Coordinates of C-alpha atoms and ligand atoms in Angstrom, one line a residue:
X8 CA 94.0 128.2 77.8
X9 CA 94.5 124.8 77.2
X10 CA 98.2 123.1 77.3
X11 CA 99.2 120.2 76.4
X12 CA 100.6 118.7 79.8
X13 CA 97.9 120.0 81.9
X14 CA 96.5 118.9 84.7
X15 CA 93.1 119.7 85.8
X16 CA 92.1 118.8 89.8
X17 CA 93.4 120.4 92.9
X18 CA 96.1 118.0 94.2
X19 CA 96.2 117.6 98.0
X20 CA 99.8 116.1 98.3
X21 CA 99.5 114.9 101.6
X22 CA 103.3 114.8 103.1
X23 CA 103.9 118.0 102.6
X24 CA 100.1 119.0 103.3
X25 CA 100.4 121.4 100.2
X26 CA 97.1 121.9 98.2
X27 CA 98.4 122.1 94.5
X28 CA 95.6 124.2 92.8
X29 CA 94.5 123.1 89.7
X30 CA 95.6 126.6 87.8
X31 CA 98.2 129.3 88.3
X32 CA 99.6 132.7 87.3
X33 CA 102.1 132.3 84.2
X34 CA 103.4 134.3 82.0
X35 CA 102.8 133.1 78.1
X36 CA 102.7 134.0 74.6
X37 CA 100.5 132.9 71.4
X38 CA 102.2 134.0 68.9
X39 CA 106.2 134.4 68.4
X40 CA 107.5 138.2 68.4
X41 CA 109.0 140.8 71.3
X42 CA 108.4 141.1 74.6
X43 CA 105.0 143.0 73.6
X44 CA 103.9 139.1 72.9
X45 CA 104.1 138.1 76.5
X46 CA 100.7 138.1 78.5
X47 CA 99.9 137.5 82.6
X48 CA 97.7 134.5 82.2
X49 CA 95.8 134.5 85.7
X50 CA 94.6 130.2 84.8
X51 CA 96.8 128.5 83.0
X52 CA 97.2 124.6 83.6
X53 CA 99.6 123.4 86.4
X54 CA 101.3 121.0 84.6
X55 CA 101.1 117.0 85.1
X56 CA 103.6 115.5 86.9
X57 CA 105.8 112.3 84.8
X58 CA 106.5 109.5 86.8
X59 CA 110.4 110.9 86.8
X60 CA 109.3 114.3 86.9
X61 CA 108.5 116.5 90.3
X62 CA 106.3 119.6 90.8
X63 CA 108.1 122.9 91.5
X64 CA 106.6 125.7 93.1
X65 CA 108.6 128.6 92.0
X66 CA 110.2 131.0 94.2
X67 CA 112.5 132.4 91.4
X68 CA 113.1 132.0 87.9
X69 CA 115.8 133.6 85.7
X70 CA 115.6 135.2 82.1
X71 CA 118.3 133.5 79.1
X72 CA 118.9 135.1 76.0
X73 CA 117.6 131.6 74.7
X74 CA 114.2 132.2 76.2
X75 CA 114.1 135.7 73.9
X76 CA 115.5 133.6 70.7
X77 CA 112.7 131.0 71.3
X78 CA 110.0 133.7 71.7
X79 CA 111.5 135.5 68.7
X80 CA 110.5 132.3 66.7
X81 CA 114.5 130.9 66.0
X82 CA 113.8 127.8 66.7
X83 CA 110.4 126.7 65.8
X84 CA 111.3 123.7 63.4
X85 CA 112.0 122.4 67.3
X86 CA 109.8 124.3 69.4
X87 CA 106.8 123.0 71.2
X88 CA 102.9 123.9 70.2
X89 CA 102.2 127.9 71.3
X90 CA 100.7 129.0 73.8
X91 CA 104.3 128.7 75.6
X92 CA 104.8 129.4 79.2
X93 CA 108.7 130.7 79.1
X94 CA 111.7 130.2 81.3
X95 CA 114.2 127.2 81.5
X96 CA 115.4 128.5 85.0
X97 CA 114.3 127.9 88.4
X98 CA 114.8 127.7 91.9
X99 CA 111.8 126.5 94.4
X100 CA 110.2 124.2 96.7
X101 CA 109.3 120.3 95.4
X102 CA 105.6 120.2 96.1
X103 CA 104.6 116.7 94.6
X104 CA 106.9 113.4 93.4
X105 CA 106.4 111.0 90.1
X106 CA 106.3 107.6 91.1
X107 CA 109.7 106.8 89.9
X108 CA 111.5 109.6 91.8
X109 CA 114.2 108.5 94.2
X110 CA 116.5 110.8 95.5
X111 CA 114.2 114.2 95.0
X112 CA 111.2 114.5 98.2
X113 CA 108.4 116.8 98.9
X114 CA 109.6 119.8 100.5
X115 CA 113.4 120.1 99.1
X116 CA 114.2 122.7 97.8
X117 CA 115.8 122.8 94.3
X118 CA 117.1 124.7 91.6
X119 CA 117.9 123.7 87.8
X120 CA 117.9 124.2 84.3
X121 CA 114.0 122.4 83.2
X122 CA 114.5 121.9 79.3
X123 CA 117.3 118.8 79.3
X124 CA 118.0 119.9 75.6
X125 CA 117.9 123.5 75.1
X126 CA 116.7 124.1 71.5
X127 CA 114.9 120.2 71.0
X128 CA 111.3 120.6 72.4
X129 CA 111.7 122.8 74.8
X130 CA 108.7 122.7 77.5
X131 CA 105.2 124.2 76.7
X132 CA 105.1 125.1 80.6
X133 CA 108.2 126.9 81.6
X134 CA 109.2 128.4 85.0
X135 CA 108.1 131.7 84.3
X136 CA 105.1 130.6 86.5
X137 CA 104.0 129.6 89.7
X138 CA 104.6 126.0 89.0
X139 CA 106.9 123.8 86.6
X140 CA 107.2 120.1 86.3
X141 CA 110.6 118.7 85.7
X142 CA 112.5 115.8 85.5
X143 CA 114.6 114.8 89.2
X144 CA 117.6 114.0 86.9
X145 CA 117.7 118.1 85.7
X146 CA 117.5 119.0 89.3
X147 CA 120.1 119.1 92.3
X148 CA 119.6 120.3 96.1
X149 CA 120.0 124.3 96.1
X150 CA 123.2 125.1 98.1
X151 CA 122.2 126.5 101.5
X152 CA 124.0 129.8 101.4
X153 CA 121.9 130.7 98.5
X154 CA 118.7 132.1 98.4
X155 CA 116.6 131.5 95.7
X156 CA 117.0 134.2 94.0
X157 CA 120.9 133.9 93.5
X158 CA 120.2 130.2 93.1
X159 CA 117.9 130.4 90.0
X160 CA 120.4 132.5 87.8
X161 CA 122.6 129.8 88.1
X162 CA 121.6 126.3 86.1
X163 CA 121.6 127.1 82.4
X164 CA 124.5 129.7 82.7
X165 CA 126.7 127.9 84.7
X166 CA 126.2 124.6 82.7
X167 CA 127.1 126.2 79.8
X168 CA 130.1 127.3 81.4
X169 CA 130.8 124.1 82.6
X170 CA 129.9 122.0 79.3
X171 CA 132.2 124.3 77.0
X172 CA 135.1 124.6 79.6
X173 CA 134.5 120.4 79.7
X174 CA 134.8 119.9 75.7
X175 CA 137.2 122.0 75.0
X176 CA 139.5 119.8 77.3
X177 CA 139.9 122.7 79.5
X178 CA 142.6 121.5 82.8
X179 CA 144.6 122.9 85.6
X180 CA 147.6 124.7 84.2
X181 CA 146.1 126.1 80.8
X182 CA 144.7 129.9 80.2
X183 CA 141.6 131.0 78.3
X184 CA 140.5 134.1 77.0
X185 CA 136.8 134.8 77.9
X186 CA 135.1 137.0 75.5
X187 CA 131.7 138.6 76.9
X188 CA 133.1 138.1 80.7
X189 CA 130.6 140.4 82.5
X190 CA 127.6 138.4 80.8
X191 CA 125.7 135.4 82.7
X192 CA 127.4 132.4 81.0
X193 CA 131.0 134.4 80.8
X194 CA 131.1 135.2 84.8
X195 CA 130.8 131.9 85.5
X196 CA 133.2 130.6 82.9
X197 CA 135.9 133.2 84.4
X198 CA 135.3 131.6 88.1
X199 CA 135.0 127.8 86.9
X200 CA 138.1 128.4 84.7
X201 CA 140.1 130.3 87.5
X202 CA 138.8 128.6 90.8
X203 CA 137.5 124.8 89.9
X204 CA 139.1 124.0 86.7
X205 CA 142.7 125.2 88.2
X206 CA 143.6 128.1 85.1
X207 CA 146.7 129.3 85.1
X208 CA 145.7 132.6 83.5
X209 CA 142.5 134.0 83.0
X210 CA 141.9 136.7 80.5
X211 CA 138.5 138.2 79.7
X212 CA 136.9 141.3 77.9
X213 CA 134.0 143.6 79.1
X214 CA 133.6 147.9 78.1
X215 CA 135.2 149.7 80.7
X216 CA 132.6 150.0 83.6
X217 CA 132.8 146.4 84.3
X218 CA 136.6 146.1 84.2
X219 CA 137.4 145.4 88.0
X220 CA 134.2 143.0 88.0
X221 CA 136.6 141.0 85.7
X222 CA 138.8 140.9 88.2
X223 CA 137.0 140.5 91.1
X224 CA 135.6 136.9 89.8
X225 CA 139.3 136.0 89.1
X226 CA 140.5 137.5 85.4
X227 CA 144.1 138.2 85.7
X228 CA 143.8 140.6 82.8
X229 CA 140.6 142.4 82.1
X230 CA 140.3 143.7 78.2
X231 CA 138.3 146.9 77.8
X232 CA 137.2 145.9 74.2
X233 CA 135.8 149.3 74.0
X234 CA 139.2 150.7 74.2
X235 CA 141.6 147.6 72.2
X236 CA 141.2 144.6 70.1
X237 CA 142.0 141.7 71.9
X238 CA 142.9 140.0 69.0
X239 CA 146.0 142.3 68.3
X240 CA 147.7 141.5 71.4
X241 CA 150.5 139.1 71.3
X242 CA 149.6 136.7 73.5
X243 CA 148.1 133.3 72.9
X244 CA 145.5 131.3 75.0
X245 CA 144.9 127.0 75.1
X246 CA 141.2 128.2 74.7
X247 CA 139.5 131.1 73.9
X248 CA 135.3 130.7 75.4
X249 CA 133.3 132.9 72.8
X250 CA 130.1 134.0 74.7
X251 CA 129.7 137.4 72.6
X252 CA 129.3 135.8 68.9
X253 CA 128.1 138.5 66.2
X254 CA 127.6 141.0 69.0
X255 CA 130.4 142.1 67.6
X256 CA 128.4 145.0 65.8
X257 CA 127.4 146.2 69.5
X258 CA 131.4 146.6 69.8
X259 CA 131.1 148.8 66.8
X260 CA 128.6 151.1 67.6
X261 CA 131.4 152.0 70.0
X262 CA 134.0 152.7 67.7
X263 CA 137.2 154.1 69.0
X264 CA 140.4 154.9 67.3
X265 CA 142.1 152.1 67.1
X266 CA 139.0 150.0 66.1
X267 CA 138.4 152.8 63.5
X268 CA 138.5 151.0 60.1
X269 CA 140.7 151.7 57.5
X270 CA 140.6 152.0 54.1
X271 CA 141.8 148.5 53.2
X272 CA 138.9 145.8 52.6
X273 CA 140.9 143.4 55.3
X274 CA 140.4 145.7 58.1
X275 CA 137.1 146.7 57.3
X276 CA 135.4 143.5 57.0
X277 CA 137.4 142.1 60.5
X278 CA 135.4 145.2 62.0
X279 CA 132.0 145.3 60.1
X280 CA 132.5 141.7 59.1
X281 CA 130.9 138.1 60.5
X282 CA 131.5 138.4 63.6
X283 CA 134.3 137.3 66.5
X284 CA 134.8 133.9 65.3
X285 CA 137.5 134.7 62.7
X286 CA 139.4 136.8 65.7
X287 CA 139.0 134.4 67.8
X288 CA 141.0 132.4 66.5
X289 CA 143.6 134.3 65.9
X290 CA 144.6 134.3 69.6
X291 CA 144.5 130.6 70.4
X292 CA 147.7 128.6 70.4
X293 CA 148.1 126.1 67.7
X294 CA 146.4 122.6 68.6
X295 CA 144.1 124.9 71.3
X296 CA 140.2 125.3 71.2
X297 CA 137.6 127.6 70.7
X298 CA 134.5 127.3 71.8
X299 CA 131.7 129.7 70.6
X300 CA 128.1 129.5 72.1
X301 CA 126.4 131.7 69.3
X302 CA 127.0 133.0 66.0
X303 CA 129.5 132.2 63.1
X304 CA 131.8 129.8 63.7
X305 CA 135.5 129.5 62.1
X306 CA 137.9 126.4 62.0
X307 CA 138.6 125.3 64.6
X308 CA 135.8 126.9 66.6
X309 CA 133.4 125.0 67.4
X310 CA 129.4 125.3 68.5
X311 CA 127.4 123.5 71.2
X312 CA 123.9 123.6 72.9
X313 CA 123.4 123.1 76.5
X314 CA 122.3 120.5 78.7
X315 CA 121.1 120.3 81.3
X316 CA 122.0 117.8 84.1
X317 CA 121.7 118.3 87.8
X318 CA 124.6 115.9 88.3
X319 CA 126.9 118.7 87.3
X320 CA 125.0 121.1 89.6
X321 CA 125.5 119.6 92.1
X322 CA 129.3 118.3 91.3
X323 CA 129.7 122.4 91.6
X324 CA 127.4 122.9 94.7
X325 CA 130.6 122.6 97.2
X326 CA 132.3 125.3 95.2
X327 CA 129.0 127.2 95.5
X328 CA 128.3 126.6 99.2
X329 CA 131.9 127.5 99.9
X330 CA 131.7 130.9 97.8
X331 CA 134.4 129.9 95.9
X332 CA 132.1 130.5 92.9
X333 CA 130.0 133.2 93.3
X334 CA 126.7 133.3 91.7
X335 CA 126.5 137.3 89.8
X336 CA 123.1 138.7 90.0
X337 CA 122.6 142.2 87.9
X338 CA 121.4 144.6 90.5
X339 CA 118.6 146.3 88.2
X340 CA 116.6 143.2 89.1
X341 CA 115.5 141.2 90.8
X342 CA 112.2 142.2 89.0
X343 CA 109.0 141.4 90.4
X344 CA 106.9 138.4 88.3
X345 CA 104.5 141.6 87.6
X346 CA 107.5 143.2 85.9
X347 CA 108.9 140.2 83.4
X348 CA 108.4 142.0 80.4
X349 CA 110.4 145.2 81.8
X350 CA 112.8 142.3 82.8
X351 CA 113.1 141.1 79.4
X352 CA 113.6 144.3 77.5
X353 CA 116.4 144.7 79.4
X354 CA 118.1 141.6 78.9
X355 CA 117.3 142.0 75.0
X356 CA 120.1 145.4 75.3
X357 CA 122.8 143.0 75.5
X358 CA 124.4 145.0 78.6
X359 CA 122.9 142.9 81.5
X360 CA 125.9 141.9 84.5
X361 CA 125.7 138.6 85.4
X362 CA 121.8 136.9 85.9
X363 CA 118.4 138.9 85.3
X364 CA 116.5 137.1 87.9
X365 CA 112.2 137.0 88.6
X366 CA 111.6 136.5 91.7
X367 CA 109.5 136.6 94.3
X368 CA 106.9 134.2 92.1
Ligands
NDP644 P1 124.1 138.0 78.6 O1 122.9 138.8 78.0 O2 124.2 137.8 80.0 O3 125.4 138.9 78.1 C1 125.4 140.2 78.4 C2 126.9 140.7 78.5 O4 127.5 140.6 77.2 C3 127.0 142.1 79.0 O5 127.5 142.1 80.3 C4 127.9 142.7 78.0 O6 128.9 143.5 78.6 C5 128.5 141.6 77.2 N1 128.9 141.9 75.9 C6 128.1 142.3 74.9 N2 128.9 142.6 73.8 C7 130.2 142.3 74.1 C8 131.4 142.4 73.4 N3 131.5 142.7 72.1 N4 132.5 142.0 74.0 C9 132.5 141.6 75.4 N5 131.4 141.6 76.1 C10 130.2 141.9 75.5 O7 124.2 136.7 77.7 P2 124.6 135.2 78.2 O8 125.9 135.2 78.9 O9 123.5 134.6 78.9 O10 124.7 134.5 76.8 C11 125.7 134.9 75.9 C12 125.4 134.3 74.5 O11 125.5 132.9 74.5 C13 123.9 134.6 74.0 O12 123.9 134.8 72.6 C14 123.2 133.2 74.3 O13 122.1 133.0 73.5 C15 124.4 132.3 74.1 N6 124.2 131.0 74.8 C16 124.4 129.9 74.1 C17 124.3 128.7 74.8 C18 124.5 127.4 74.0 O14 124.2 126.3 74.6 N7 125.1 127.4 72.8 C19 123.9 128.6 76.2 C20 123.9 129.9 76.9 C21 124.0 131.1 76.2 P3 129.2 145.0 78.1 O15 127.9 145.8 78.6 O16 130.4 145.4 78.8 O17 129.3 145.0 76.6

């Protein structure tokens, strides 16, 4: 298979004594569709390594619902040129340096989130492989209490969390509502809000088994949305983080008797209709934000896409290292490499807790 950015001779990088081989095992796809798309590629292309860029070997990668989206063909106006090697996570080892690296050396290890801009030309060789080549800037030092599994489930979740917590002015003192808390983006945002960003309430929603993990990563009240609308409660939140979008039809199939709708059009299209965006906000205060990461949005909601930056990693490595912020990985996995389509179909239900990590790689 030929790629784009590929490399073809073995690479003897000599400080670190590692023999780079000129192929590896990846997982790719040819065509966009489900998981039945992806293929074990014994010889695909290592990639080249940009003067700012540095060579990964991959001890662990972690699945995003963005990596199904892409695969699914959303975003091919902006995609790169199929075959695509997936995965935008990783944690590993730096075997080889670009000529204008500074701070990153052979032999650190690393973990980060590889496409700076999730949905613009994405990279055609992902971390779903052996190897991954990726800017220094995207990167940070892996905190030393984590291995890499944990560390690998981390970058593009816990960026997001931090980016949407960061533009909707989120400070010390305010509360926030997280919808879709047990999720990989929402876990985080519950700890960042509570433990670095100084909340003064946190509230979030799960369905009822993953109630007292709410609380465990620091939700003061846990919302069984199974069970109540959180949009008929009195209270009011400075933001509400909307990490759930039109799943709202997943909170359907679940009906209960207070979600039940009734016969007037208003209540029935709030249950069936576009999604959480309209009840969303509903339960911020006036002059507070929402921010949504997918789906509909409603005034004043507002939408953003990742990126990625290893300065905000490792801004939030201290908070990691002290286990202040706990990374949340869902204990189906870690899947073996052999085992990433299994690992994908069950990210794809919608009901993974906290980070479906790959790894060993
Ligand atoms: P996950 O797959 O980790 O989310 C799974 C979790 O969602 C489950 O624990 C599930 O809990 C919960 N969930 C599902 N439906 C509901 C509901 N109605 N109410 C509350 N919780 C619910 O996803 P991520 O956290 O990784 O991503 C969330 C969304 O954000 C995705 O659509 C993703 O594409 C998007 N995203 C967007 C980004 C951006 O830059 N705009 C960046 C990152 C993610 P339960 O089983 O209890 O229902």
């Amino acid at each position: 298979v030929a790629y784009a950015s590929s490399s073809s001779p073995a690479v003897n990088t000599a400080e670190a004594g590692v023999v780079v081989p000129a192929t590896m095992k990846a997982w790719a796809y040819d065509d966009y569709g489900d998981a039945s798309v992806l293929r074990l590629d014994e010889a695909v292309a290592v990639p080249a390594v940009g003067e700012d860029q540095v060579l990964v070997r991959v001890a662990a990668a972690a699945l995003n619902p963005v990596d199904s989206k892409r695969r699914a063909g959303k975003f091919k106006a902006t995609d790169s040129p199929l075959p695509t090697v997936p995965g935008y996570d990783v944690a590993g080892v730096v075997v080889k340096i670009g000529s204008k690296v500074k701070s990153i050396k052979e032999g650190d290890e690393v973990y980060g989130n590889i496409n700076e801009k999730a949905l613009e030309g994405p990279k055609q060789s992902g971390s779903l492989a052996e190897y991954t080549a990726v800017e220094e800037k995207l990167l940070a030092l892996k905190p030393k209490n984590l291995d890499f599994a944990q560390a690998a489930g981390l970058p593009l979740a816990i960026e997001t969390a931090h980016e949407g917590l960061e533009r909707a002015g989120f400070s010390a003192g305010k509360s926030i509502l997280v919808l879709g808390g047990a999720g990989g983006v929402g876990s985080l945002a519950i700890q960042l809000a509570k433990h670095v960003f100084g909340a003064s309430k946190v509230a979030a929603t799960a369905s009822t088994p993953k109630l007292e993990l709410l609380k465990s990563l620091g939700a003061d009240v846990a919302i069984d949305y199974t069970k109540e609308n959180f949009d008929e409660q009195p209270e009011k939140y400075d933001v509400v983080f909307d990490a759930v979008g039109n799943k709202l039809s997943l909170a359907a199939e679940r009906p209960t008797k207070q979600q039940t709708p009734s016969a007037s059009p208003d209540n029935a299209s709030s249950f069936w209709g576009s999604g959480q965006g309209e009840k969303a906000v509903k339960v911020v205060k006036e002059g507070g934000s929402v921010v949504v990461l997918t789906g509909a949005v409603t005034p004043p909601g507002f939408r953003f896409v990742v990126t990625s930056d290893g300065s905000v990693l490792q801004k939030l490595n201290p908070y990691l290292e002290s286990g202040k912020v706990k990374p949340l990985v869902d204990t189906k996995g870690p899947f073996a490499f052999s085992q990433t389509v299994e690992a994908f179909s069950y990210l794809e239900t919608g009901r993974a807790t906290g980070k479906v990590i790959i790894s060993p790689i």
